């Protein structure tokens, strides 16, 4: 049986496993910054999953299943992910940066068929690896090995993950500080960086030290405006979610226990979605 979010969040192996996952996602960001930046906010991340699901669900022999601008917008609107204009702008950006491509040189506006590029799929597969490895570390499973043995499972697995993410309250309705960061460009990576530097021995504290000292260095690494990042950090500080152990800029930043718990709750919800999707895809692959 797949793990539930409640089982994941209270498992003693979860924190270290999620921290390793955060480091793997940071590595993906460092090696593919353009692709990672395209999915920089939670809204864009969900838009990306919608696009990949349409890509994998298309039938080359049935033009009605092709991924088009019109079909993408329809799914996005039906699931309240973004406005029509935001969805259309997102697709145009995907095409501009070769994240997606037209399947033929000729086409008609919103009915012009598209697909994800090979590089996009390769990078996303790394995201799958990271999450399956995390689940395996939590319960000693062999999901990643099974996936590596059956890579043809991907076209079934990803759409199931997308469906689960779009309907998960734990993913789509996080706590107040997590919500603050998911609208910041690369906000997910900001949180991964903060939480990956937490010492597991300190998570019982009300104020949990991280490894971050310099906001300027942090912003430079993320290719963010220092002013923009500092403003978000100030908002989080007003909420009581972050602060500095000593003098600002000369001591480590801390995160509140509530912020830490919000982050872990979202990770658990996301991992539960991935695990349920994997269980279904694996069963279909062996039937």
PDB file of C-alpha atoms in Angstrom:
ATOM      1  CA  UNK A   1       0.000   0.000   0.000  1.00  0.00           C
ATOM      2  CA  UNK A   2       1.290   3.496  -0.778  1.00  0.00           C
ATOM      3  CA  UNK A   3       2.250   5.668   2.177  1.00  0.00           C
ATOM      4  CA  UNK A   4      -0.177   8.350   3.333  1.00  0.00           C
ATOM      5  CA  UNK A   5       0.931  11.920   4.015  1.00  0.00           C
ATOM      6  CA  UNK A   6       0.344  11.341   7.744  1.00  0.00           C
ATOM      7  CA  UNK A   7       2.563   8.239   7.720  1.00  0.00           C
ATOM      8  CA  UNK A   8       5.300  10.058   5.831  1.00  0.00           C
ATOM      9  CA  UNK A   9       5.361  13.186   7.988  1.00  0.00           C
ATOM     10  CA  UNK A  10       5.711  11.246  11.262  1.00  0.00           C
ATOM     11  CA  UNK A  11       8.253   8.667  10.018  1.00  0.00           C
ATOM     12  CA  UNK A  12      11.661   9.068  11.736  1.00  0.00           C
ATOM     13  CA  UNK A  13      13.533   8.697   8.414  1.00  0.00           C
ATOM     14  CA  UNK A  14      11.562  11.401   6.616  1.00  0.00           C
ATOM     15  CA  UNK A  15      13.527  14.528   7.532  1.00  0.00           C
ATOM     16  CA  UNK A  16      16.945  13.292   6.394  1.00  0.00           C
ATOM     17  CA  UNK A  17      15.362  11.755   3.290  1.00  0.00           C
ATOM     18  CA  UNK A  18      13.579  15.005   2.397  1.00  0.00           C
ATOM     19  CA  UNK A  19      16.808  16.944   2.982  1.00  0.00           C
ATOM     20  CA  UNK A  20      18.621  14.659   0.510  1.00  0.00           C
ATOM     21  CA  UNK A  21      15.736  15.225  -1.906  1.00  0.00           C
ATOM     22  CA  UNK A  22      16.078  18.997  -1.467  1.00  0.00           C
ATOM     23  CA  UNK A  23      19.784  18.761  -2.306  1.00  0.00           C
ATOM     24  CA  UNK A  24      18.958  16.697  -5.416  1.00  0.00           C
ATOM     25  CA  UNK A  25      16.436  19.325  -6.552  1.00  0.00           C
ATOM     26  CA  UNK A  26      18.977  22.084  -5.892  1.00  0.00           C
ATOM     27  CA  UNK A  27      21.428  20.143  -8.098  1.00  0.00           C
ATOM     28  CA  UNK A  28      18.813  20.000 -10.869  1.00  0.00           C
ATOM     29  CA  UNK A  29      18.397  23.765 -10.490  1.00  0.00           C
ATOM     30  CA  UNK A  30      22.156  24.284 -10.758  1.00  0.00           C
ATOM     31  CA  UNK A  31      22.537  22.054 -13.836  1.00  0.00           C
ATOM     32  CA  UNK A  32      19.362  23.227 -15.626  1.00  0.00           C
ATOM     33  CA  UNK A  33      18.737  26.775 -14.336  1.00  0.00           C
ATOM     34  CA  UNK A  34      16.750  27.842 -17.395  1.00  0.00           C
ATOM     35  CA  UNK A  35      14.299  24.945 -17.082  1.00  0.00           C
ATOM     36  CA  UNK A  36      14.144  25.249 -13.303  1.00  0.00           C
ATOM     37  CA  UNK A  37      13.472  28.998 -13.557  1.00  0.00           C
ATOM     38  CA  UNK A  38      10.562  28.362 -15.933  1.00  0.00           C
ATOM     39  CA  UNK A  39       8.839  26.449 -13.112  1.00  0.00           C
ATOM     40  CA  UNK A  40       9.894  29.010 -10.510  1.00  0.00           C
ATOM     41  CA  UNK A  41       6.609  29.442  -8.604  1.00  0.00           C
ATOM     42  CA  UNK A  42       4.079  26.838  -7.510  1.00  0.00           C
ATOM     43  CA  UNK A  43       1.591  28.090 -10.104  1.00  0.00           C
ATOM     44  CA  UNK A  44       4.137  27.640 -12.883  1.00  0.00           C
ATOM     45  CA  UNK A  45       5.157  24.261 -11.456  1.00  0.00           C
ATOM     46  CA  UNK A  46       1.534  23.096 -11.665  1.00  0.00           C
ATOM     47  CA  UNK A  47       1.239  24.537 -15.181  1.00  0.00           C
ATOM     48  CA  UNK A  48       4.313  22.499 -16.106  1.00  0.00           C
ATOM     49  CA  UNK A  49       2.750  19.309 -14.750  1.00  0.00           C
ATOM     50  CA  UNK A  50      -0.435  20.001 -16.718  1.00  0.00           C
ATOM     51  CA  UNK A  51       1.602  20.399 -19.894  1.00  0.00           C
ATOM     52  CA  UNK A  52       3.578  17.205 -19.306  1.00  0.00           C
ATOM     53  CA  UNK A  53       0.388  15.258 -18.594  1.00  0.00           C
ATOM     54  CA  UNK A  54      -1.114  16.433 -21.891  1.00  0.00           C
ATOM     55  CA  UNK A  55       2.139  15.484 -23.635  1.00  0.00           C
ATOM     56  CA  UNK A  56       2.141  11.957 -22.235  1.00  0.00           C
ATOM     57  CA  UNK A  57      -1.566  11.373 -22.743  1.00  0.00           C
ATOM     58  CA  UNK A  58      -1.566  12.232 -26.420  1.00  0.00           C
ATOM     59  CA  UNK A  59      -2.139   9.439 -28.931  1.00  0.00           C
ATOM     60  CA  UNK A  60      -0.114   9.883 -32.148  1.00  0.00           C
ATOM     61  CA  UNK A  61      -2.956   8.190 -34.026  1.00  0.00           C
ATOM     62  CA  UNK A  62      -5.690  10.445 -32.649  1.00  0.00           C
ATOM     63  CA  UNK A  63      -5.372  14.167 -33.347  1.00  0.00           C
ATOM     64  CA  UNK A  64      -8.126  14.882 -30.819  1.00  0.00           C
ATOM     65  CA  UNK A  65      -5.643  14.007 -28.034  1.00  0.00           C
ATOM     66  CA  UNK A  66      -2.827  16.301 -29.212  1.00  0.00           C
ATOM     67  CA  UNK A  67      -1.505  18.921 -26.816  1.00  0.00           C
ATOM     68  CA  UNK A  68      -2.603  22.303 -28.140  1.00  0.00           C
ATOM     69  CA  UNK A  69      -2.859  25.761 -26.633  1.00  0.00           C
ATOM     70  CA  UNK A  70      -6.647  25.414 -26.505  1.00  0.00           C
ATOM     71  CA  UNK A  71      -6.534  22.065 -24.660  1.00  0.00           C
ATOM     72  CA  UNK A  72      -3.878  23.335 -22.247  1.00  0.00           C
ATOM     73  CA  UNK A  73      -5.924  26.413 -21.370  1.00  0.00           C
ATOM     74  CA  UNK A  74      -9.057  24.297 -20.904  1.00  0.00           C
ATOM     75  CA  UNK A  75      -7.365  21.960 -18.385  1.00  0.00           C
ATOM     76  CA  UNK A  76      -5.709  24.859 -16.555  1.00  0.00           C
ATOM     77  CA  UNK A  77      -9.005  26.738 -16.236  1.00  0.00           C
ATOM     78  CA  UNK A  78     -10.953  23.629 -15.195  1.00  0.00           C
ATOM     79  CA  UNK A  79      -8.526  23.036 -12.322  1.00  0.00           C
ATOM     80  CA  UNK A  80      -8.308  26.727 -11.298  1.00  0.00           C
ATOM     81  CA  UNK A  81      -4.536  26.828 -11.746  1.00  0.00           C
ATOM     82  CA  UNK A  82      -4.280  30.147 -13.608  1.00  0.00           C
ATOM     83  CA  UNK A  83      -6.108  32.614 -15.822  1.00  0.00           C
ATOM     84  CA  UNK A  84      -6.402  32.159 -19.568  1.00  0.00           C
ATOM     85  CA  UNK A  85      -3.865  34.936 -20.201  1.00  0.00           C
ATOM     86  CA  UNK A  86      -1.355  33.461 -17.736  1.00  0.00           C
ATOM     87  CA  UNK A  87      -1.717  30.005 -19.272  1.00  0.00           C
ATOM     88  CA  UNK A  88      -1.224  31.361 -22.790  1.00  0.00           C
ATOM     89  CA  UNK A  89       1.829  33.392 -21.769  1.00  0.00           C
ATOM     90  CA  UNK A  90       3.294  30.319 -20.067  1.00  0.00           C
ATOM     91  CA  UNK A  91       3.006  28.199 -23.235  1.00  0.00           C
ATOM     92  CA  UNK A  92       4.595  30.938 -25.336  1.00  0.00           C
ATOM     93  CA  UNK A  93       7.498  31.063 -22.887  1.00  0.00           C
ATOM     94  CA  UNK A  94       7.872  27.264 -23.038  1.00  0.00           C
ATOM     95  CA  UNK A  95       8.090  27.431 -26.817  1.00  0.00           C
ATOM     96  CA  UNK A  96      10.515  30.363 -26.741  1.00  0.00           C
ATOM     97  CA  UNK A  97      12.978  28.565 -24.448  1.00  0.00           C
ATOM     98  CA  UNK A  98      12.616  25.191 -26.185  1.00  0.00           C
ATOM     99  CA  UNK A  99      10.948  23.589 -23.174  1.00  0.00           C
ATOM    100  CA  UNK A 100       8.174  22.635 -25.591  1.00  0.00           C
ATOM    101  CA  UNK A 101       8.078  22.576 -29.389  1.00  0.00           C
ATOM    102  CA  UNK A 102       5.561  22.348 -32.183  1.00  0.00           C
ATOM    103  CA  UNK A 103       5.270  18.864 -33.684  1.00  0.00           C
ATOM    104  CA  UNK A 104       5.136  20.279 -37.228  1.00  0.00           C
ATOM    105  CA  UNK A 105       6.120  23.453 -39.020  1.00  0.00           C
ATOM    106  CA  UNK A 106       2.563  24.208 -40.055  1.00  0.00           C
ATOM    107  CA  UNK A 107      -0.394  24.711 -37.759  1.00  0.00           C
ATOM    108  CA  UNK A 108      -3.358  26.813 -36.902  1.00  0.00           C
ATOM    109  CA  UNK A 109      -3.117  29.093 -33.858  1.00  0.00           C
ATOM    110  CA  UNK A 110      -4.439  27.472 -30.689  1.00  0.00           C
ATOM    111  CA  UNK A 111      -4.932  24.157 -32.518  1.00  0.00           C
ATOM    112  CA  UNK A 112      -1.229  23.823 -33.426  1.00  0.00           C
ATOM    113  CA  UNK A 113       0.003  20.524 -31.822  1.00  0.00           C
ATOM    114  CA  UNK A 114       2.911  20.715 -29.362  1.00  0.00           C
ATOM    115  CA  UNK A 115       5.041  18.341 -27.305  1.00  0.00           C
ATOM    116  CA  UNK A 116       7.606  18.546 -24.535  1.00  0.00           C
ATOM    117  CA  UNK A 117      11.204  18.446 -25.774  1.00  0.00           C
ATOM    118  CA  UNK A 118      13.536  15.534 -25.017  1.00  0.00           C
ATOM    119  CA  UNK A 119      15.636  17.721 -22.688  1.00  0.00           C
ATOM    120  CA  UNK A 120      12.567  18.675 -20.664  1.00  0.00           C
ATOM    121  CA  UNK A 121      11.553  15.048 -20.225  1.00  0.00           C
ATOM    122  CA  UNK A 122      15.097  14.081 -19.216  1.00  0.00           C
ATOM    123  CA  UNK A 123      15.229  16.787 -16.552  1.00  0.00           C
ATOM    124  CA  UNK A 124      11.766  15.923 -15.256  1.00  0.00           C
ATOM    125  CA  UNK A 125      12.796  12.265 -15.013  1.00  0.00           C
ATOM    126  CA  UNK A 126      15.458  13.420 -12.548  1.00  0.00           C
ATOM    127  CA  UNK A 127      12.631  14.919 -10.462  1.00  0.00           C
ATOM    128  CA  UNK A 128      10.917  11.513 -10.488  1.00  0.00           C
ATOM    129  CA  UNK A 129      14.143   9.784  -9.426  1.00  0.00           C
ATOM    130  CA  UNK A 130      14.577  12.174  -6.491  1.00  0.00           C
ATOM    131  CA  UNK A 131      11.076  11.555  -5.135  1.00  0.00           C
ATOM    132  CA  UNK A 132      11.103   7.779  -5.599  1.00  0.00           C
ATOM    133  CA  UNK A 133      14.499   7.633  -3.873  1.00  0.00           C
ATOM    134  CA  UNK A 134      13.069   9.619  -0.954  1.00  0.00           C
ATOM    135  CA  UNK A 135      10.145   7.218  -0.586  1.00  0.00           C
ATOM    136  CA  UNK A 136      12.518   4.244  -0.714  1.00  0.00           C
ATOM    137  CA  UNK A 137      14.716   5.760   2.008  1.00  0.00           C
ATOM    138  CA  UNK A 138      11.662   6.254   4.211  1.00  0.00           C
ATOM    139  CA  UNK A 139      10.339   2.700   4.111  1.00  0.00           C
ATOM    140  CA  UNK A 140      13.123   0.619   2.554  1.00  0.00           C
ATOM    141  CA  UNK A 141      11.170   0.110  -0.686  1.00  0.00           C
ATOM    142  CA  UNK A 142      12.477  -0.560  -4.212  1.00  0.00           C
ATOM    143  CA  UNK A 143      10.419   1.928  -6.240  1.00  0.00           C
ATOM    144  CA  UNK A 144      13.382   3.564  -7.974  1.00  0.00           C
ATOM    145  CA  UNK A 145      14.852   0.221  -9.026  1.00  0.00           C
ATOM    146  CA  UNK A 146      11.455  -0.839 -10.358  1.00  0.00           C
ATOM    147  CA  UNK A 147      11.146   2.400 -12.307  1.00  0.00           C
ATOM    148  CA  UNK A 148      14.658   2.029 -13.736  1.00  0.00           C
ATOM    149  CA  UNK A 149      13.715  -1.484 -14.844  1.00  0.00           C
ATOM    150  CA  UNK A 150      10.545  -0.175 -16.507  1.00  0.00           C
ATOM    151  CA  UNK A 151      11.239   3.369 -17.769  1.00  0.00           C
ATOM    152  CA  UNK A 152       8.296   2.942 -20.156  1.00  0.00           C
ATOM    153  CA  UNK A 153       6.165   3.506 -17.054  1.00  0.00           C
ATOM    154  CA  UNK A 154       6.822   7.274 -17.258  1.00  0.00           C
ATOM    155  CA  UNK A 155       3.959   8.164 -19.673  1.00  0.00           C
ATOM    156  CA  UNK A 156       1.519   6.527 -17.242  1.00  0.00           C
ATOM    157  CA  UNK A 157       3.156   7.746 -14.040  1.00  0.00           C
ATOM    158  CA  UNK A 158       3.502  11.482 -14.728  1.00  0.00           C
ATOM    159  CA  UNK A 159      -0.156  12.165 -15.623  1.00  0.00           C
ATOM    160  CA  UNK A 160      -1.235  10.339 -12.461  1.00  0.00           C
ATOM    161  CA  UNK A 161       1.141  12.538 -10.433  1.00  0.00           C
ATOM    162  CA  UNK A 162      -0.261  15.643 -12.134  1.00  0.00           C
ATOM    163  CA  UNK A 163      -3.838  14.571 -11.356  1.00  0.00           C
ATOM    164  CA  UNK A 164      -2.902  13.978  -7.726  1.00  0.00           C
ATOM    165  CA  UNK A 165      -1.124  17.305  -7.303  1.00  0.00           C
ATOM    166  CA  UNK A 166      -4.032  19.232  -8.818  1.00  0.00           C
ATOM    167  CA  UNK A 167      -6.471  17.670  -6.341  1.00  0.00           C
ATOM    168  CA  UNK A 168      -4.258  17.646  -3.225  1.00  0.00           C
ATOM    169  CA  UNK A 169      -5.319  20.187  -0.587  1.00  0.00           C
ATOM    170  CA  UNK A 170      -2.020  19.574   1.203  1.00  0.00           C
ATOM    171  CA  UNK A 171      -0.094  20.712  -1.876  1.00  0.00           C
ATOM    172  CA  UNK A 172      -2.383  23.463  -3.120  1.00  0.00           C
ATOM    173  CA  UNK A 173      -3.410  24.973   0.234  1.00  0.00           C
ATOM    174  CA  UNK A 174      -0.224  25.127   2.350  1.00  0.00           C
ATOM    175  CA  UNK A 175       0.338  27.166   5.494  1.00  0.00           C
ATOM    176  CA  UNK A 176       0.841  30.960   5.485  1.00  0.00           C
ATOM    177  CA  UNK A 177       4.645  31.125   5.309  1.00  0.00           C
ATOM    178  CA  UNK A 178       4.937  28.403   2.668  1.00  0.00           C
ATOM    179  CA  UNK A 179       2.265  30.268   0.705  1.00  0.00           C
ATOM    180  CA  UNK A 180       4.322  33.453   0.978  1.00  0.00           C
ATOM    181  CA  UNK A 181       7.351  31.796  -0.619  1.00  0.00           C
ATOM    182  CA  UNK A 182       5.607  29.875  -3.401  1.00  0.00           C
ATOM    183  CA  UNK A 183       4.761  33.160  -5.137  1.00  0.00           C
ATOM    184  CA  UNK A 184       8.434  34.196  -5.059  1.00  0.00           C
ATOM    185  CA  UNK A 185      10.484  33.306  -8.125  1.00  0.00           C
ATOM    186  CA  UNK A 186      12.435  30.168  -7.187  1.00  0.00           C
ATOM    187  CA  UNK A 187      10.612  30.202  -3.856  1.00  0.00           C
ATOM    188  CA  UNK A 188      10.596  26.411  -3.713  1.00  0.00           C
ATOM    189  CA  UNK A 189      14.373  26.359  -4.078  1.00  0.00           C
ATOM    190  CA  UNK A 190      14.655  29.079  -1.407  1.00  0.00           C
ATOM    191  CA  UNK A 191      12.771  26.827   1.023  1.00  0.00           C
ATOM    192  CA  UNK A 192      14.705  23.711  -0.050  1.00  0.00           C
ATOM    193  CA  UNK A 193      17.962  25.584   0.598  1.00  0.00           C
ATOM    194  CA  UNK A 194      16.818  26.768   4.024  1.00  0.00           C
ATOM    195  CA  UNK A 195      15.529  23.381   5.134  1.00  0.00           C
ATOM    196  CA  UNK A 196      18.412  21.333   3.704  1.00  0.00           C
ATOM    197  CA  UNK A 197      20.744  23.151   6.112  1.00  0.00           C
ATOM    198  CA  UNK A 198      18.729  22.327   9.231  1.00  0.00           C
ATOM    199  CA  UNK A 199      20.366  19.985  11.754  1.00  0.00           C
ATOM    200  CA  UNK A 200      17.852  17.189  12.530  1.00  0.00           C
ATOM    201  CA  UNK A 201      18.934  17.436  16.166  1.00  0.00           C
ATOM    202  CA  UNK A 202      17.487  20.980  16.306  1.00  0.00           C
ATOM    203  CA  UNK A 203      13.982  20.404  14.929  1.00  0.00           C
ATOM    204  CA  UNK A 204      12.449  20.335  18.408  1.00  0.00           C
ATOM    205  CA  UNK A 205      13.444  23.990  18.925  1.00  0.00           C
ATOM    206  CA  UNK A 206      11.012  26.883  18.457  1.00  0.00           C
ATOM    207  CA  UNK A 207      13.678  28.623  16.360  1.00  0.00           C
ATOM    208  CA  UNK A 208      15.612  26.166  14.207  1.00  0.00           C
ATOM    209  CA  UNK A 209      19.020  27.362  12.905  1.00  0.00           C
ATOM    210  CA  UNK A 210      19.764  27.015   9.167  1.00  0.00           C
ATOM    211  CA  UNK A 211      23.087  27.327   7.307  1.00  0.00           C
ATOM    212  CA  UNK A 212      22.158  30.667   5.622  1.00  0.00           C
ATOM    213  CA  UNK A 213      23.969  33.830   6.734  1.00  0.00           C
ATOM    214  CA  UNK A 214      24.226  36.247   3.801  1.00  0.00           C
ATOM    215  CA  UNK A 215      21.042  37.287   1.975  1.00  0.00           C
ATOM    216  CA  UNK A 216      23.193  38.846  -0.771  1.00  0.00           C
ATOM    217  CA  UNK A 217      25.047  35.579  -1.464  1.00  0.00           C
ATOM    218  CA  UNK A 218      21.767  33.688  -1.275  1.00  0.00           C
ATOM    219  CA  UNK A 219      20.121  36.050  -3.794  1.00  0.00           C
ATOM    220  CA  UNK A 220      23.158  35.946  -6.131  1.00  0.00           C
ATOM    221  CA  UNK A 221      23.169  32.137  -6.178  1.00  0.00           C
ATOM    222  CA  UNK A 222      19.451  32.084  -6.958  1.00  0.00           C
ATOM    223  CA  UNK A 223      19.816  34.846  -9.588  1.00  0.00           C
ATOM    224  CA  UNK A 224      17.173  36.821  -7.696  1.00  0.00           C
ATOM    225  CA  UNK A 225      16.963  40.505  -6.974  1.00  0.00           C
ATOM    226  CA  UNK A 226      18.419  41.000  -3.505  1.00  0.00           C
ATOM    227  CA  UNK A 227      15.737  43.631  -2.870  1.00  0.00           C
ATOM    228  CA  UNK A 228      12.955  41.245  -3.912  1.00  0.00           C
ATOM    229  CA  UNK A 229      14.287  38.383  -1.785  1.00  0.00           C
ATOM    230  CA  UNK A 230      14.880  40.683   1.187  1.00  0.00           C
ATOM    231  CA  UNK A 231      11.294  41.949   0.942  1.00  0.00           C
ATOM    232  CA  UNK A 232       9.920  38.389   1.070  1.00  0.00           C
ATOM    233  CA  UNK A 233      12.221  37.509   3.944  1.00  0.00           C
ATOM    234  CA  UNK A 234      11.012  40.637   5.762  1.00  0.00           C
ATOM    235  CA  UNK A 235       7.393  39.539   5.226  1.00  0.00           C
ATOM    236  CA  UNK A 236       8.287  36.119   6.645  1.00  0.00           C
ATOM    237  CA  UNK A 237      10.060  37.805   9.556  1.00  0.00           C
ATOM    238  CA  UNK A 238       6.926  39.824  10.327  1.00  0.00           C
ATOM    239  CA  UNK A 239       5.015  36.525  10.484  1.00  0.00           C
ATOM    240  CA  UNK A 240       7.584  35.265  13.000  1.00  0.00           C
ATOM    241  CA  UNK A 241       8.656  32.548  10.571  1.00  0.00           C
ATOM    242  CA  UNK A 242      12.329  33.487  10.164  1.00  0.00           C
ATOM    243  CA  UNK A 243      14.921  35.594  11.925  1.00  0.00           C
ATOM    244  CA  UNK A 244      18.621  35.741  12.774  1.00  0.00           C
ATOM    245  CA  UNK A 245      20.299  34.108  15.740  1.00  0.00           C
ATOM    246  CA  UNK A 246      22.422  37.246  16.266  1.00  0.00           C
ATOM    247  CA  UNK A 247      23.161  40.316  14.144  1.00  0.00           C
ATOM    248  CA  UNK A 248      21.410  40.294  10.764  1.00  0.00           C
ATOM    249  CA  UNK A 249      23.864  39.382   8.019  1.00  0.00           C
ATOM    250  CA  UNK A 250      26.491  38.238  10.510  1.00  0.00           C
ATOM    251  CA  UNK A 251      24.753  35.242  12.039  1.00  0.00           C
ATOM    252  CA  UNK A 252      22.758  32.283  10.784  1.00  0.00           C
ATOM    253  CA  UNK A 253      19.110  32.584   9.863  1.00  0.00           C
ATOM    254  CA  UNK A 254      16.574  30.543  11.812  1.00  0.00           C
ATOM    255  CA  UNK A 255      13.191  29.206  10.729  1.00  0.00           C
ATOM    256  CA  UNK A 256      10.277  28.816  13.097  1.00  0.00           C
ATOM    257  CA  UNK A 257       8.990  25.412  14.085  1.00  0.00           C
ATOM    258  CA  UNK A 258       5.669  26.306  12.408  1.00  0.00           C
ATOM    259  CA  UNK A 259       7.386  27.156   9.090  1.00  0.00           C
ATOM    260  CA  UNK A 260       9.398  23.940   9.303  1.00  0.00           C
ATOM    261  CA  UNK A 261       6.210  21.950   9.958  1.00  0.00           C
ATOM    262  CA  UNK A 262       4.460  23.650   7.006  1.00  0.00           C
ATOM    263  CA  UNK A 263       7.342  22.722   4.704  1.00  0.00           C
ATOM    264  CA  UNK A 264       7.395  19.105   5.871  1.00  0.00           C
ATOM    265  CA  UNK A 265       3.599  18.822   5.542  1.00  0.00           C
ATOM    266  CA  UNK A 266       3.741  19.923   1.902  1.00  0.00           C
ATOM    267  CA  UNK A 267       6.626  17.547   1.174  1.00  0.00           C
ATOM    268  CA  UNK A 268       4.661  14.695   2.768  1.00  0.00           C
ATOM    269  CA  UNK A 269       1.553  15.518   0.735  1.00  0.00           C
ATOM    270  CA  UNK A 270       3.586  15.660  -2.487  1.00  0.00           C
ATOM    271  CA  UNK A 271       5.370  12.386  -1.717  1.00  0.00           C
ATOM    272  CA  UNK A 272       2.045  10.697  -0.927  1.00  0.00           C
ATOM    273  CA  UNK A 273       0.761  11.787  -4.356  1.00  0.00           C
ATOM    274  CA  UNK A 274       3.883  10.402  -6.046  1.00  0.00           C
ATOM    275  CA  UNK A 275       3.643   7.124  -4.102  1.00  0.00           C
ATOM    276  CA  UNK A 276      -0.041   6.575  -4.929  1.00  0.00           C
ATOM    277  CA  UNK A 277       0.631   7.364  -8.606  1.00  0.00           C
ATOM    278  CA  UNK A 278       3.617   5.007  -8.661  1.00  0.00           C
ATOM    279  CA  UNK A 279       1.622   2.162  -7.103  1.00  0.00           C
ATOM    280  CA  UNK A 280      -1.070   2.528  -9.785  1.00  0.00           C
ATOM    281  CA  UNK A 281       1.432   2.838 -12.655  1.00  0.00           C
ATOM    282  CA  UNK A 282       3.471  -0.137 -11.437  1.00  0.00           C
ATOM    283  CA  UNK A 283       0.363  -2.283 -11.178  1.00  0.00           C
ATOM    284  CA  UNK A 284      -0.704  -1.330 -14.702  1.00  0.00           C
ATOM    285  CA  UNK A 285       2.815  -2.111 -15.985  1.00  0.00           C
ATOM    286  CA  UNK A 286       2.722  -5.652 -14.598  1.00  0.00           C
ATOM    287  CA  UNK A 287      -0.920  -6.531 -15.402  1.00  0.00           C
TER     288      UNK A 287
END
